[in-house]
Coordinates of C-alpha atoms in Angstrom, one line a residue:
M1 CA -66.4 32.5 169.0
S2 CA -62.7 32.1 169.4
V3 CA -60.9 31.5 166.2
V4 CA -57.2 30.6 165.9
V5 CA -55.7 31.3 162.5
A6 CA -52.6 29.4 161.4
P7 CA -49.6 31.6 160.6
S8 CA -49.3 32.4 156.9
P9 CA -46.5 30.6 155.0
V10 CA -45.6 34.1 153.6
L11 CA -44.2 35.0 157.1
A12 CA -41.2 32.9 156.0
V13 CA -40.3 35.7 153.6
S14 CA -37.1 37.5 154.6
G15 CA -37.8 40.6 156.7
A16 CA -41.4 39.7 157.6
V17 CA -42.5 40.9 161.0
A18 CA -45.8 39.3 162.2
G19 CA -48.6 41.3 163.6
A20 CA -48.8 41.7 167.3
P21 CA -49.8 38.6 169.2
G22 CA -53.5 38.7 169.9
S23 CA -54.2 41.2 167.2
P24 CA -56.5 40.5 164.3
D25 CA -53.4 40.5 162.0
A26 CA -51.1 38.2 164.1
A27 CA -51.2 35.5 161.4
V28 CA -49.7 37.6 158.6
A29 CA -46.9 40.1 158.2
W30 CA -47.4 43.6 159.8
H31 CA -44.4 44.9 157.8
Y32 CA -41.2 43.9 156.1
G33 CA -38.8 46.3 157.7
D34 CA -39.8 49.6 156.1
P35 CA -43.5 50.2 157.0
L36 CA -43.7 53.8 155.8
G37 CA -41.8 53.0 152.6
E38 CA -44.2 50.1 152.0
Q39 CA -47.2 52.5 152.3
R40 CA -45.5 54.7 149.7
A41 CA -45.1 51.8 147.4
A42 CA -48.7 50.8 147.7
A43 CA -49.8 54.4 147.1
Q44 CA -47.4 55.3 144.3
R45 CA -46.1 52.1 142.7
A46 CA -47.4 48.6 143.3
A47 CA -47.3 46.5 146.4
V48 CA -48.6 43.1 147.4
I49 CA -50.1 42.5 150.8
D50 CA -50.8 39.1 152.4
R51 CA -54.3 39.0 153.7
S52 CA -54.6 35.3 153.8
H53 CA -56.0 35.4 157.3
R54 CA -59.4 36.3 155.7
F55 CA -62.1 33.6 156.0
V56 CA -63.3 32.5 152.6
L57 CA -66.5 30.6 151.9
T58 CA -68.6 29.7 148.8
I59 CA -72.3 29.3 148.1
T60 CA -73.4 27.1 145.2
G61 CA -76.9 26.1 144.0
A62 CA -79.4 27.6 141.6
E63 CA -81.0 29.9 144.2
R64 CA -77.8 31.1 145.8
L65 CA -78.2 34.8 144.9
T66 CA -82.0 35.2 145.4
W67 CA -81.7 33.4 148.7
L68 CA -78.8 35.5 149.9
H69 CA -80.7 38.6 148.8
T70 CA -83.5 37.8 151.3
I71 CA -81.3 37.6 154.4
T72 CA -78.7 40.4 153.8
S73 CA -78.6 44.1 153.3
Q74 CA -77.3 44.5 149.7
H75 CA -79.3 44.1 146.5
V76 CA -77.7 40.9 145.0
A77 CA -80.6 39.0 143.5
A78 CA -79.6 40.0 139.9
L79 CA -75.8 40.2 140.4
G80 CA -74.2 39.2 137.1
D81 CA -71.4 36.8 136.4
G82 CA -68.1 38.5 137.3
Q83 CA -69.7 41.1 139.6
S84 CA -69.0 41.8 143.2
A85 CA -70.6 43.7 146.1
E86 CA -70.1 44.6 149.8
N87 CA -72.8 43.3 152.1
L88 CA -73.9 43.2 155.7
D89 CA -75.5 40.8 158.1
L90 CA -77.5 42.6 160.7
D91 CA -79.3 41.6 163.9
L92 CA -83.0 42.2 164.5
N93 CA -82.2 45.7 165.9
G94 CA -80.2 46.7 162.8
R95 CA -76.8 46.4 164.4
V96 CA -74.0 45.1 162.3
L97 CA -72.9 41.6 162.9
N98 CA -70.8 40.9 159.7
H99 CA -69.4 42.9 156.8
F100 CA -68.2 40.8 153.8
V101 CA -67.3 41.1 150.2
L102 CA -69.0 38.7 147.7
T103 CA -68.3 37.8 144.1
E104 CA -70.5 35.9 141.7
L105 CA -68.4 33.9 139.3
D106 CA -69.0 30.9 137.1
G107 CA -72.0 29.6 139.1
T108 CA -70.5 30.2 142.6
V109 CA -70.8 33.0 145.1
W110 CA -67.5 33.7 146.8
I111 CA -67.5 35.4 150.2
D112 CA -64.5 36.7 152.2
T113 CA -64.7 38.3 155.6
E114 CA -62.8 38.7 158.9
A115 CA -61.2 35.5 160.3
D116 CA -62.8 35.8 163.7
R117 CA -66.3 36.2 162.2
G118 CA -66.2 33.8 159.3
P119 CA -67.1 30.6 161.1
A120 CA -70.1 32.3 162.8
L121 CA -71.2 33.8 159.4
L122 CA -71.0 30.4 157.8
D123 CA -73.0 28.8 160.6
F124 CA -75.7 31.4 160.2
L125 CA -75.9 31.0 156.5
R126 CA -76.2 27.2 156.8
K127 CA -79.0 27.6 159.4
M128 CA -80.9 29.9 157.1
V129 CA -81.0 27.7 154.0
F130 CA -84.2 25.8 154.9
W131 CA -85.5 24.5 151.5
A132 CA -83.6 26.9 149.2
D133 CA -81.2 25.5 146.6
A134 CA -78.1 27.0 148.2
Q135 CA -75.1 25.3 149.7
P136 CA -72.7 27.4 151.8
A137 CA -69.3 25.8 152.5
E138 CA -65.9 26.8 153.7
A139 CA -63.4 27.3 150.8
D140 CA -59.7 26.6 151.0
H141 CA -58.7 29.9 149.4
A142 CA -56.6 32.8 150.5
V143 CA -56.6 36.6 149.8
L144 CA -53.7 38.6 148.5
S145 CA -54.2 42.4 147.8
L146 CA -52.3 44.3 145.1
L147 CA -52.3 48.0 145.5
G148 CA -50.9 50.9 143.5
P149 CA -51.1 52.7 140.1
K150 CA -48.6 50.3 138.6
S151 CA -50.8 47.2 139.5
A152 CA -51.9 46.9 135.9
E153 CA -48.3 46.5 134.7
V154 CA -47.8 43.7 137.3
L155 CA -50.9 42.0 136.2
A156 CA -50.0 42.2 132.6
A157 CA -46.7 40.5 133.4
L158 CA -48.7 37.7 134.9
G159 CA -50.7 37.3 131.7
V160 CA -53.9 39.1 132.9
A161 CA -55.0 40.7 129.6
T162 CA -58.1 42.5 130.9
V163 CA -58.0 44.5 134.1
P164 CA -61.5 44.5 135.7
G165 CA -63.4 47.6 136.6
T166 CA -64.5 48.4 140.1
Y167 CA -66.4 45.4 141.8
E168 CA -65.7 43.3 138.7
A169 CA -63.8 40.0 138.7
V170 CA -62.1 37.8 136.2
A171 CA -60.9 34.2 136.5
L172 CA -57.2 33.6 137.0
P173 CA -55.3 30.8 135.2
G174 CA -55.0 27.7 137.5
G175 CA -57.9 28.6 139.7
G176 CA -59.1 31.6 141.7
F177 CA -60.0 35.1 140.5
L178 CA -59.0 38.7 140.4
R179 CA -61.4 41.4 141.8
R180 CA -61.1 45.1 141.7
M181 CA -62.1 47.1 144.8
P182 CA -62.8 50.8 145.3
W183 CA -60.6 51.1 148.4
P184 CA -58.2 51.5 150.1
T185 CA -56.7 53.2 147.1
E186 CA -58.0 54.0 143.6
D187 CA -56.0 51.0 142.3
S188 CA -56.9 48.1 144.6
F189 CA -57.2 44.5 143.6
D190 CA -57.8 41.3 145.5
L191 CA -56.6 37.9 144.3
L192 CA -58.5 35.0 145.7
V193 CA -56.2 32.0 145.0
P194 CA -56.1 28.3 146.2
R195 CA -54.4 28.3 149.6
A196 CA -52.0 25.6 148.5
R197 CA -50.7 28.1 145.9
L198 CA -50.4 31.1 148.1
T199 CA -46.6 31.2 148.3
E200 CA -46.4 30.6 144.5
W201 CA -48.7 33.5 143.8
W202 CA -46.8 35.8 146.2
T203 CA -43.6 34.9 144.4
R204 CA -45.1 35.5 141.0
L205 CA -46.4 38.9 142.0
T206 CA -43.1 40.1 143.6
E207 CA -41.1 38.8 140.6
A208 CA -43.5 40.7 138.3
G209 CA -42.6 44.0 140.2
A210 CA -45.0 44.2 143.2
E211 CA -43.1 45.2 146.3
P212 CA -43.8 43.3 149.6
A213 CA -45.9 45.3 152.0
G214 CA -47.5 44.4 155.4
M215 CA -50.9 44.9 156.8
W216 CA -49.6 48.1 158.4
A217 CA -49.6 49.6 154.8
F218 CA -53.1 48.3 154.1
E219 CA -54.5 49.6 157.4
A220 CA -52.9 53.0 157.1
L221 CA -54.4 53.6 153.6
R222 CA -57.7 52.2 154.7
V223 CA -57.9 54.6 157.6
A224 CA -56.9 57.5 155.5
A225 CA -59.7 56.5 153.1
V226 CA -62.2 56.5 156.1
R227 CA -63.2 52.9 155.5
P228 CA -64.2 50.9 158.6
R229 CA -63.1 47.5 159.6
I230 CA -65.7 45.5 161.6
G231 CA -64.6 44.7 165.1
L232 CA -62.0 47.5 165.2
D233 CA -64.0 50.6 164.0
T234 CA -67.3 49.2 165.1
D235 CA -68.8 48.0 168.4
E236 CA -71.8 46.0 169.4
R237 CA -74.0 49.0 169.0
T238 CA -73.0 50.1 165.5
I239 CA -75.7 50.5 162.9
P240 CA -74.9 50.9 159.1
H241 CA -75.5 54.6 158.9
E242 CA -72.8 55.3 161.5
A243 CA -70.1 53.4 159.6
R244 CA -70.8 54.8 156.1
W245 CA -72.1 51.5 154.8
I246 CA -75.3 52.9 153.3
G247 CA -75.6 52.7 149.6
G248 CA -76.0 50.3 146.7
I249 CA -73.2 48.8 144.7
A250 CA -72.9 51.9 142.5
E251 CA -72.4 54.0 145.6
H252 CA -69.7 51.5 147.0
G253 CA -72.0 50.8 149.9
A254 CA -73.2 47.7 151.6
V255 CA -76.9 48.5 152.3
H256 CA -79.4 49.0 149.4
L257 CA -82.3 51.2 150.5
D258 CA -84.8 50.0 148.0
K259 CA -85.0 46.2 148.4
G260 CA -87.2 43.6 150.1
C261 CA -87.3 42.7 153.7
Y262 CA -84.3 41.4 155.6
R263 CA -83.3 41.1 159.2
G264 CA -82.6 44.6 160.6
Q265 CA -84.3 46.5 157.8
E266 CA -86.7 48.3 160.0
T267 CA -83.9 50.2 161.8
V268 CA -82.2 51.0 158.5
A269 CA -85.4 52.4 157.1
R270 CA -86.4 54.3 160.2
V271 CA -83.0 56.1 160.5
H272 CA -83.0 56.8 156.8
N273 CA -86.5 58.2 156.6
L274 CA -87.1 59.8 160.0
G275 CA -84.0 60.0 162.2
K276 CA -80.3 60.6 162.3
P277 CA -77.6 58.2 163.4
P278 CA -76.4 58.9 166.9
R279 CA -72.7 58.7 165.9
H280 CA -70.7 59.0 162.7
L281 CA -67.3 57.7 161.6
V282 CA -64.6 60.3 161.2
L283 CA -60.9 60.6 160.7
L284 CA -58.8 61.8 163.7
H285 CA -55.4 63.4 163.6
L286 CA -53.4 62.5 166.7
D287 CA -50.7 64.4 168.5
G288 CA -47.6 62.7 167.4
S289 CA -45.5 64.3 170.2
A290 CA -47.3 62.4 172.9
D291 CA -45.4 59.8 174.9
E292 CA -48.1 57.2 174.5
R293 CA -50.5 56.2 171.8
P294 CA -54.2 55.5 172.4
A295 CA -55.6 52.1 171.7
T296 CA -58.6 50.8 169.9
G297 CA -61.6 51.0 172.1
D298 CA -60.4 53.9 174.2
D299 CA -62.9 56.7 174.9
V300 CA -62.7 59.9 172.9
T301 CA -63.5 62.8 175.3
A302 CA -64.3 66.5 175.0
A303 CA -63.7 68.6 178.2
G304 CA -63.6 65.3 180.2
R305 CA -66.9 64.0 178.8
A306 CA -67.0 60.8 176.6
V307 CA -68.2 61.7 173.1
G308 CA -67.0 58.7 171.1
R309 CA -65.1 55.5 170.7
L310 CA -61.6 55.1 169.1
G311 CA -61.2 52.6 166.3
T312 CA -58.0 51.7 164.3
V313 CA -54.9 53.7 165.3
V314 CA -52.0 53.7 162.8
D315 CA -49.1 55.8 161.6
H316 CA -49.5 57.0 158.0
Y317 CA -46.5 57.8 155.8
E318 CA -47.8 61.4 155.0
L319 CA -50.5 62.2 157.7
G320 CA -48.6 60.9 160.7
P321 CA -50.6 59.2 163.5
I322 CA -54.2 58.9 162.6
A323 CA -57.2 57.0 163.7
L324 CA -60.9 56.3 162.9
A325 CA -63.5 57.0 165.6
L326 CA -67.2 56.8 166.1
I327 CA -68.1 60.3 167.4
K328 CA -71.4 61.7 168.5
R329 CA -73.0 63.4 165.6
T330 CA -73.6 66.6 167.5
V331 CA -69.9 67.2 168.3
P332 CA -68.6 70.1 166.1
A333 CA -65.7 69.3 163.9
D334 CA -63.5 72.0 165.6
T335 CA -64.0 70.5 169.1
A336 CA -60.7 69.9 171.0
L337 CA -60.7 66.1 171.7
T338 CA -58.6 63.7 173.7
A339 CA -58.2 60.1 172.6
G340 CA -56.9 58.0 175.5
P341 CA -53.7 59.9 176.6
T342 CA -53.4 61.9 173.3
A343 CA -54.8 65.1 172.0
A344 CA -56.9 64.6 168.9
A345 CA -58.6 66.7 166.2
I346 CA -61.3 65.7 163.7
D347 CA -60.4 66.1 160.1
P348 CA -63.2 68.4 158.9
D349 CA -63.2 66.9 155.4
S350 CA -64.1 63.5 156.9
V351 CA -67.3 64.7 158.5
P352 CA -70.2 63.3 156.5
S353 CA -73.0 65.6 155.4
D354 CA -76.4 64.7 156.7
D355 CA -78.3 67.9 155.8
A356 CA -80.3 66.3 153.0
P357 CA -84.1 66.3 153.5
Q358 CA -85.5 62.9 154.6
A359 CA -88.3 61.4 152.7
G360 CA -90.2 60.5 155.9
R361 CA -89.9 63.9 157.4
L362 CA -91.0 65.5 154.1
A363 CA -94.1 63.3 154.0
I364 CA -95.0 64.2 157.6
D365 CA -94.6 67.8 156.8
R366 CA -96.9 67.5 153.8
L367 CA -99.6 65.8 155.8
R368 CA -99.4 68.6 158.3
G369 CA -99.7 71.2 155.6
R370 CA -96.1 72.6 156.0

């Protein structure tokens, strides 16, 4: 589905440089003239980032949570008021179609997701209602992200007396809410505000001390935290285990392993209990002296053989050029790699451990007397 997103009014802010035409972030600012300084502000002070190109929808009705629980991967049936979670929509083969964040607040489930996937997700949810008391609808709200250790000071200046804990949310005066996220930094907050008040909230945040930062800053910190973005760091074959989305809310995951049936659960259970994912998401360090940079979707090769797919490529204020990549699980971390035209190396600290014994294999061994 082709989705055209109107340019954000925040692009009118002095110094704003829009994302590249045709990119997922073309409708918002990529930076405000000092991209590396903006990253530093988001990591060390407080920065506000316009993410108003996210698609926002709501679900109302008495059965909104129990119904959503049956068709998605996270355990949300008993989600309390003011609580949030990450969630996935999978196809029948367990491949990821949508990743979204949801918040239950004051009788409404709020969902935000990527702009290009939002309409299709809303259409799917509407088709799955049948006789449940649940009403999905598009919401005219926008997302701003506030990052940095001084975020609490900014929020206090705006009259937010209680800073929520991770995945918790509190209502904002005049509509909308504030939600704390576990990434891309330890101090990450999303504000979902009425779209008509987007510029007003941007101004209030900057006047309270938040420094303007573009999506470049958000993406660089996200990549460094090894957090995938659907459509960039995933492809049509990606399953949740490959992209680090396994885990309940407490584990900051998007797939609960002990819940009832949902579309794609068979693949999730089979890989968890009996198999290993064919690929895993890792952080790559790229050769900064190369004349060209690789692009999302390029092959990652070892000795001329394709061993993975390149995801988000970005310059980080401390790490230099970095990227996320889905690499074959059997490739050793010290393998010399090439990403497009550039030499690349896996960050060994980013390689997930998959040595834990699997319940299914242990059961089989017991049956065989091992």
